Amino acid sequence: MMLSPIRLFGGTTASTARFATAAIIANSSGSSSCSSSLSSSFINQHNANINSTKRSMSISALSGFAGKHFISIDKLTNPELRGLLDLSKQYRDTYGKQSTVEPTSAPKPLTGKSISMIFQKRSTRTRVSTETGAVLLGGQALFLGPSDIQLGVNESMKDTALVLSRFNDIILARVFSHNDITELSKHATVPVINALSDLHHPLQTLADLMALEDHFGDLRGKTLAWVGDGNNVLHDLMLGGAKLGMNIRIATPVGYEANTDILETTRRLGSENGTKDVFTTTVASEAVQGSDVVVTDTWVSMGQEAEYAKRVKEFDGYQVNATLMKQANPGAVFLHCLPRHPEEVSDEVFYSEQSLVFPEAENRMWTVMAVMAAQLGKI
């Protein structure tokens, strides 16, 4: 039996689909298995074309992102958030270890571009992901630690911003105080990336949402439970979750609540995107009930080491373990931005099939690559 040739294009139309279906039926009278196989093949290709078109359209929303700072998730429009997530996935497809693209022939949109990385706080994932991601895109990232530059010793943040803007195309900063990010973005004449401050951690949120979309698909209507300190990681995650239509439930000990202004912004974004009102409690199991995602973070952040004993005592009952995970919905997953400590999450959960922590960590590279490329208009 001969089959009529059917040519598939990225812009497959409904009429093309009907023609293909008719051709399949007309040519398959002698073989139902052949018909089924061809039908399945066409449908899969058709769906792939649709998904590719949707991704391209969402990425195109970043055309106006060139030159913008990346400070916190609430500063993004919904289309910009969607575009950054889809561009991150596209970069993983192109540059990831599962890609069939030869690294030397892959696109290098950041050729000739450089990124200065100010690190007041040490990091594994932020430094490695940014330096590696910049190289994959053809650019160069320069690590500037506390002992490498004059910042905070003999030179102000304003002067540092003005000087680095002369040398580099992007300034990425991982700092203690959010005021430093604000000052840097005020005076820099190139785009600034907030790689962490005491108030926000937007790069982590992109990585988290990407991991969740990879696992669940559409996140609208899913419920995210936070168990732990109401810190910078929570702030952007609840902002991003609300933008994507996720319900937010939060458990924090007394005195460790999320920033009230950011909480109100989250409630507003949730209302705009059709979510339930943010639920807050001091009981971990209450927050986890009915959730699809359980997230925690370190209880003692860098610079808070002197409070270790006090904090561990006050976070008693907040460890994410198998018992707590049983309060969540069947199929619920676990996130942690790393590094983690045993008091925060048990090995049983951390290394289980429910845990997405290592794909989440990998996504830090794809997402910072997307932000850098979008800021430079190189998408």
Coordinates of C-alpha atoms in Angstrom, one line a residue:
M1 CA 0.0 0.0 0.0
M2 CA 1.3 3.5 -0.9
L3 CA 0.6 6.5 1.3
S4 CA 0.1 9.9 -0.1
P5 CA 2.8 12.3 1.0
I6 CA 1.8 14.8 3.7
R7 CA 4.1 17.7 4.3
L8 CA 4.0 19.2 7.8
F9 CA 4.8 22.8 8.5
G10 CA 5.2 24.8 11.8
G11 CA 2.1 26.7 10.9
T12 CA -0.2 23.7 10.3
T13 CA -3.7 24.8 9.8
A14 CA -7.0 23.1 10.6
S15 CA -7.6 22.6 6.8
T16 CA -4.2 20.9 6.6
A17 CA -5.1 18.7 9.5
R18 CA -8.4 17.7 7.9
F19 CA -6.7 16.9 4.6
A20 CA -4.1 14.8 6.4
T21 CA -6.8 12.9 8.3
A22 CA -8.7 12.2 5.1
A23 CA -5.5 11.0 3.4
I24 CA -4.8 8.7 6.3
I25 CA -8.3 7.2 6.1
A26 CA -8.2 6.9 2.3
N27 CA -4.8 5.1 2.3
S28 CA -5.3 2.9 5.2
S29 CA -8.2 0.7 4.2
G30 CA -5.9 -2.3 4.1
S31 CA -4.1 -1.8 7.4
S32 CA -5.7 -0.4 10.6
S33 CA -2.3 -0.6 12.4
C34 CA -0.7 1.5 9.7
S35 CA -3.6 4.0 10.0
S36 CA -3.2 4.1 13.7
S37 CA 0.5 4.6 13.5
L38 CA 0.3 7.4 10.9
S39 CA -2.5 9.1 12.7
S40 CA -0.5 9.1 16.0
S41 CA 2.6 10.3 14.2
F42 CA 0.7 13.2 12.6
I43 CA -1.0 14.2 15.8
N44 CA 2.3 14.2 17.7
Q45 CA 3.9 16.3 15.0
H46 CA 0.9 18.6 14.8
N47 CA 1.0 19.1 18.6
A48 CA 4.7 19.7 18.5
N49 CA 4.2 22.3 15.9
I50 CA 1.6 24.0 18.0
N51 CA 3.8 24.0 21.1
S52 CA 6.7 25.4 19.1
T53 CA 4.5 28.2 17.7
K54 CA 3.2 29.0 21.2
R55 CA 6.8 29.1 22.6
S56 CA 7.9 31.4 19.8
M57 CA 5.0 33.7 20.3
S58 CA 5.7 33.9 24.1
I59 CA 9.4 34.5 23.6
S60 CA 8.5 37.4 21.2
A61 CA 7.0 39.2 24.1
L62 CA 10.5 39.8 25.4
S63 CA 11.2 42.1 22.4
G64 CA 10.7 45.0 24.7
F65 CA 12.8 43.6 27.6
A66 CA 16.1 44.9 26.2
G67 CA 17.8 47.3 28.6
K68 CA 15.5 46.5 31.5
H69 CA 16.7 45.6 35.0
F70 CA 15.7 42.2 36.6
I71 CA 15.0 43.1 40.2
S72 CA 12.0 41.1 41.4
I73 CA 9.3 38.9 39.9
D74 CA 6.5 41.5 40.4
K75 CA 8.3 43.9 38.1
L76 CA 7.7 41.5 35.2
T77 CA 4.6 41.6 33.2
N78 CA 2.8 38.2 32.8
P79 CA 3.9 37.9 29.2
E80 CA 7.5 38.7 30.2
L81 CA 7.4 36.0 32.8
R82 CA 6.0 33.5 30.3
G83 CA 8.6 34.5 27.8
L84 CA 11.5 34.1 30.1
L85 CA 10.3 30.6 31.2
D86 CA 9.9 29.5 27.6
L87 CA 13.2 31.0 26.5
S88 CA 14.9 29.1 29.3
K89 CA 13.3 25.9 28.1
Q90 CA 14.5 26.7 24.5
Y91 CA 18.0 27.2 25.8
R92 CA 18.0 23.8 27.6
D93 CA 16.8 22.2 24.4
T94 CA 19.6 23.8 22.4
Y95 CA 22.5 23.8 24.9
G96 CA 21.6 21.0 27.3
K97 CA 23.4 17.7 27.6
Q98 CA 20.5 15.9 25.9
S99 CA 20.7 18.3 22.9
T100 CA 21.8 17.0 19.5
V101 CA 23.2 20.4 18.6
E102 CA 27.0 20.5 18.4
P103 CA 28.2 22.9 21.1
T104 CA 30.7 24.6 18.7
S105 CA 28.0 25.3 16.2
A106 CA 25.3 26.3 18.6
P107 CA 24.2 30.0 18.4
K108 CA 26.4 32.4 20.4
P109 CA 24.2 35.5 20.8
L110 CA 26.3 37.1 23.5
T111 CA 29.5 37.0 21.5
G112 CA 31.6 40.1 22.5
K113 CA 29.4 40.7 25.6
S114 CA 30.6 40.6 29.2
I115 CA 28.9 40.4 32.6
S116 CA 30.4 41.6 35.8
M117 CA 29.3 39.6 38.9
I118 CA 29.4 41.3 42.2
F119 CA 29.4 38.7 45.0
Q120 CA 29.0 40.0 48.6
K121 CA 27.7 36.6 49.5
R122 CA 29.3 33.3 48.3
S123 CA 27.3 30.9 46.2
T124 CA 27.7 27.6 44.3
R125 CA 24.8 27.7 41.9
T126 CA 24.7 31.4 41.1
R127 CA 28.4 31.7 40.2
V128 CA 28.7 28.4 38.3
S129 CA 25.4 28.8 36.4
T130 CA 26.1 32.4 35.4
E131 CA 29.7 31.8 34.3
T132 CA 28.9 28.6 32.4
G133 CA 25.7 30.0 30.9
A134 CA 27.6 33.1 29.7
V135 CA 30.2 30.9 28.0
L136 CA 27.5 28.7 26.3
L137 CA 26.0 31.9 24.8
G138 CA 29.4 33.2 23.7
G139 CA 29.9 35.8 26.4
Q140 CA 32.2 36.2 29.4
A141 CA 31.4 36.6 33.1
L142 CA 33.8 38.2 35.6
F143 CA 33.7 37.2 39.2
L144 CA 34.1 40.1 41.6
G145 CA 34.3 39.0 45.2
P146 CA 34.6 41.1 48.3
S147 CA 38.4 41.1 48.2
D148 CA 38.5 41.7 44.4
I149 CA 37.1 45.3 44.1
Q150 CA 36.9 48.5 46.1
L151 CA 33.1 48.2 46.7
G152 CA 32.3 49.0 50.3
V153 CA 35.9 49.8 51.2
N154 CA 37.0 52.9 49.2
E155 CA 34.2 53.1 46.6
S156 CA 30.5 53.7 46.8
M157 CA 27.9 51.6 45.0
K158 CA 27.1 54.6 42.8
D159 CA 30.6 54.9 41.6
T160 CA 31.0 51.2 41.2
A161 CA 27.8 51.1 39.1
L162 CA 29.1 54.0 36.9
V163 CA 32.5 52.4 36.4
L164 CA 31.3 48.9 35.7
S165 CA 28.8 50.2 33.2
R166 CA 31.7 51.5 31.1
F167 CA 33.3 48.1 31.0
N168 CA 30.5 45.6 31.0
D169 CA 27.1 45.0 29.3
I170 CA 25.3 43.6 32.3
I171 CA 25.9 43.9 36.1
L172 CA 24.8 40.9 38.2
A173 CA 24.9 41.4 42.0
R174 CA 24.4 39.0 44.9
V175 CA 24.3 41.2 48.0
F176 CA 23.2 41.4 51.6
S177 CA 20.9 44.5 51.5
H178 CA 18.3 45.1 48.9
N179 CA 19.2 48.8 49.2
D180 CA 22.4 47.9 47.3
I181 CA 20.5 46.5 44.4
T182 CA 18.3 49.6 44.4
E183 CA 21.3 51.9 44.4
L184 CA 23.1 49.8 41.7
S185 CA 20.1 49.8 39.4
K186 CA 19.5 53.5 39.9
H187 CA 23.0 54.5 38.7
A188 CA 24.0 51.7 36.3
T189 CA 23.6 52.6 32.6
V190 CA 23.5 48.9 31.7
P191 CA 20.9 46.2 32.8
V192 CA 21.2 44.9 36.4
I193 CA 20.4 41.4 37.6
N194 CA 19.4 40.9 41.2
A195 CA 21.1 37.5 41.9
L196 CA 19.9 37.7 45.6
S197 CA 19.2 40.3 48.2
D198 CA 17.7 40.1 51.6
L199 CA 14.3 40.9 50.1
H200 CA 14.2 39.1 46.7
H201 CA 15.6 36.2 44.8
P202 CA 13.9 36.3 41.4
L203 CA 16.4 34.0 39.5
Q204 CA 15.6 31.2 42.0
T205 CA 11.9 31.7 41.3
L206 CA 12.3 31.3 37.5
A207 CA 14.2 28.0 38.2
D208 CA 11.5 26.8 40.6
L209 CA 8.6 27.6 38.2
M210 CA 10.5 26.0 35.3
A211 CA 10.9 22.8 37.3
L212 CA 7.3 22.7 38.3
E213 CA 6.1 23.3 34.7
D214 CA 8.4 20.5 33.5
H215 CA 6.7 18.2 36.0
F216 CA 3.0 19.3 36.0
G217 CA 2.6 21.3 32.8
D218 CA 0.2 24.2 33.3
L219 CA 0.4 25.4 37.0
R220 CA -2.9 27.2 37.1
G221 CA -5.0 25.8 40.0
K222 CA -2.1 24.0 41.6
T223 CA -1.4 24.8 45.2
L224 CA 2.1 25.7 46.6
A225 CA 2.8 25.3 50.3
W226 CA 5.8 27.1 51.9
V227 CA 7.1 25.8 55.2
G228 CA 9.8 27.8 57.0
D229 CA 11.2 31.3 57.1
G230 CA 9.3 34.0 55.4
N231 CA 12.4 35.1 53.4
N232 CA 13.6 36.4 50.1
V233 CA 13.0 33.0 48.3
L234 CA 9.4 32.9 49.5
H235 CA 8.8 36.5 48.4
D236 CA 9.5 36.0 44.7
L237 CA 8.1 32.4 44.6
M238 CA 4.7 33.5 45.9
L239 CA 4.7 36.5 43.5
G240 CA 5.6 34.2 40.5
G241 CA 3.2 31.5 41.6
A242 CA 0.3 34.0 41.9
K243 CA 1.1 35.3 38.4
L244 CA 0.8 31.8 37.0
G245 CA -2.4 31.1 38.8
M246 CA -1.2 29.0 41.7
N247 CA -2.8 29.1 45.1
I248 CA -0.3 30.0 47.9
R249 CA -0.3 28.5 51.5
I250 CA 2.4 29.7 54.0
A251 CA 3.5 28.4 57.3
T252 CA 6.0 30.4 59.3
P253 CA 6.9 30.6 63.0
V254 CA 5.8 33.7 64.9
G255 CA 8.2 36.5 64.1
Y256 CA 9.4 35.0 60.8
E257 CA 6.4 36.1 58.6
A258 CA 6.8 37.2 55.0
N259 CA 7.2 40.9 54.3
T260 CA 3.7 42.4 54.6
D261 CA 4.0 44.7 51.5
I262 CA 5.1 41.7 49.3
L263 CA 2.3 39.6 50.8
E264 CA -0.3 42.2 49.8
T265 CA 1.2 42.4 46.3
T266 CA 0.9 38.6 46.1
R267 CA -2.8 38.8 47.1
R268 CA -3.4 41.5 44.5
L269 CA -1.7 39.4 41.8
G270 CA -3.6 36.3 42.9
S271 CA -6.9 38.2 42.6
E272 CA -5.9 39.3 39.1
N273 CA -5.0 35.8 38.1
G274 CA -7.9 33.9 39.6
T275 CA -6.3 32.2 42.6
K276 CA -7.6 31.7 46.1
D277 CA -6.6 34.2 48.8
V278 CA -3.2 33.5 50.3
F279 CA -3.5 31.2 53.4
T280 CA -1.1 31.9 56.3
T281 CA -0.6 29.9 59.5
T282 CA 2.0 29.0 62.1
V283 CA 1.3 25.2 61.8
A284 CA 3.3 23.4 59.0
S285 CA 0.8 20.6 58.5
E286 CA -2.1 23.1 58.0
A287 CA -0.2 24.8 55.1
V288 CA 0.7 21.5 53.5
Q289 CA -2.9 20.1 53.5
G290 CA -4.2 19.9 49.9
S291 CA -0.9 21.2 48.3
D292 CA 0.7 19.9 45.2
V293 CA 4.1 21.5 45.9
V294 CA 5.9 21.7 49.3
V295 CA 8.8 24.1 49.5
T296 CA 11.3 25.1 52.2
D297 CA 14.6 26.8 52.5
T298 CA 17.4 27.3 55.0
W299 CA 16.4 28.4 58.4
V300 CA 19.7 30.2 58.9
S301 CA 20.8 32.4 56.0
M302 CA 24.3 33.7 55.5
G303 CA 25.0 36.4 58.0
Q304 CA 22.6 34.9 60.6
E305 CA 25.0 32.2 61.9
A306 CA 25.0 33.7 65.4
E307 CA 21.3 33.0 65.6
Y308 CA 21.6 29.3 64.7
A309 CA 20.6 27.8 68.0
K310 CA 17.7 30.2 68.6
R311 CA 16.4 29.7 65.1
V312 CA 16.6 25.9 65.1
K313 CA 14.6 25.9 68.4
E314 CA 12.0 28.2 67.0
F315 CA 11.6 26.2 63.8
D316 CA 10.9 23.0 65.7
G317 CA 8.1 21.1 63.9
Y318 CA 8.9 22.6 60.5
Q319 CA 11.1 19.9 59.1
V320 CA 9.7 18.6 55.8
N321 CA 9.6 14.8 56.3
A322 CA 7.6 11.9 55.0
T323 CA 4.9 12.4 57.7
L324 CA 4.4 16.0 56.6
M325 CA 4.5 15.2 52.9
K326 CA 1.6 12.7 53.5
Q327 CA -0.6 15.8 54.3
A328 CA -0.1 17.0 50.7
N329 CA -2.0 15.7 47.7
P330 CA -1.0 12.4 46.1
G331 CA 1.8 13.1 43.6
A332 CA 3.0 16.2 45.5
V333 CA 6.6 17.3 44.9
F334 CA 9.3 18.9 47.0
L335 CA 11.5 21.9 46.3
H336 CA 14.6 23.4 48.1
C337 CA 16.9 26.0 46.6
L338 CA 20.0 24.6 48.3
P339 CA 22.2 24.3 50.2
R340 CA 20.0 22.3 52.5
H341 CA 20.5 21.1 56.1
P342 CA 19.1 17.9 57.7
E343 CA 16.9 19.8 60.1
E344 CA 15.1 21.5 57.2
V345 CA 14.2 18.3 55.2
S346 CA 14.8 14.6 55.9
D347 CA 17.0 12.5 53.6
E348 CA 13.9 10.4 53.0
V349 CA 12.2 13.3 51.2
F350 CA 15.2 15.1 49.9
Y351 CA 16.4 12.1 47.9
S352 CA 13.0 10.7 47.0
E353 CA 11.2 10.6 43.7
Q354 CA 9.1 13.5 45.0
S355 CA 12.1 15.8 45.1
L356 CA 12.8 18.1 42.2
V357 CA 15.8 19.8 43.9
F358 CA 18.4 18.8 41.3
P359 CA 16.4 19.7 38.1
E360 CA 15.5 22.9 40.0
A361 CA 19.2 23.6 40.6
E362 CA 20.1 22.9 36.9
N363 CA 17.4 25.3 35.8
R364 CA 19.4 28.1 37.5
M365 CA 21.6 28.1 34.4
W366 CA 18.9 28.1 31.7
T367 CA 17.0 30.9 33.5
V368 CA 19.9 33.2 34.0
M369 CA 20.9 32.7 30.3
A370 CA 17.4 33.7 29.3
V371 CA 17.5 36.8 31.5
M372 CA 20.9 37.9 30.1
A373 CA 19.9 37.3 26.5
A374 CA 16.6 39.1 26.9
Q375 CA 18.2 42.1 28.6
L376 CA 20.6 42.5 25.7
G377 CA 18.0 42.0 23.1
K378 CA 19.7 38.9 21.8
I379 CA 16.7 36.5 21.7

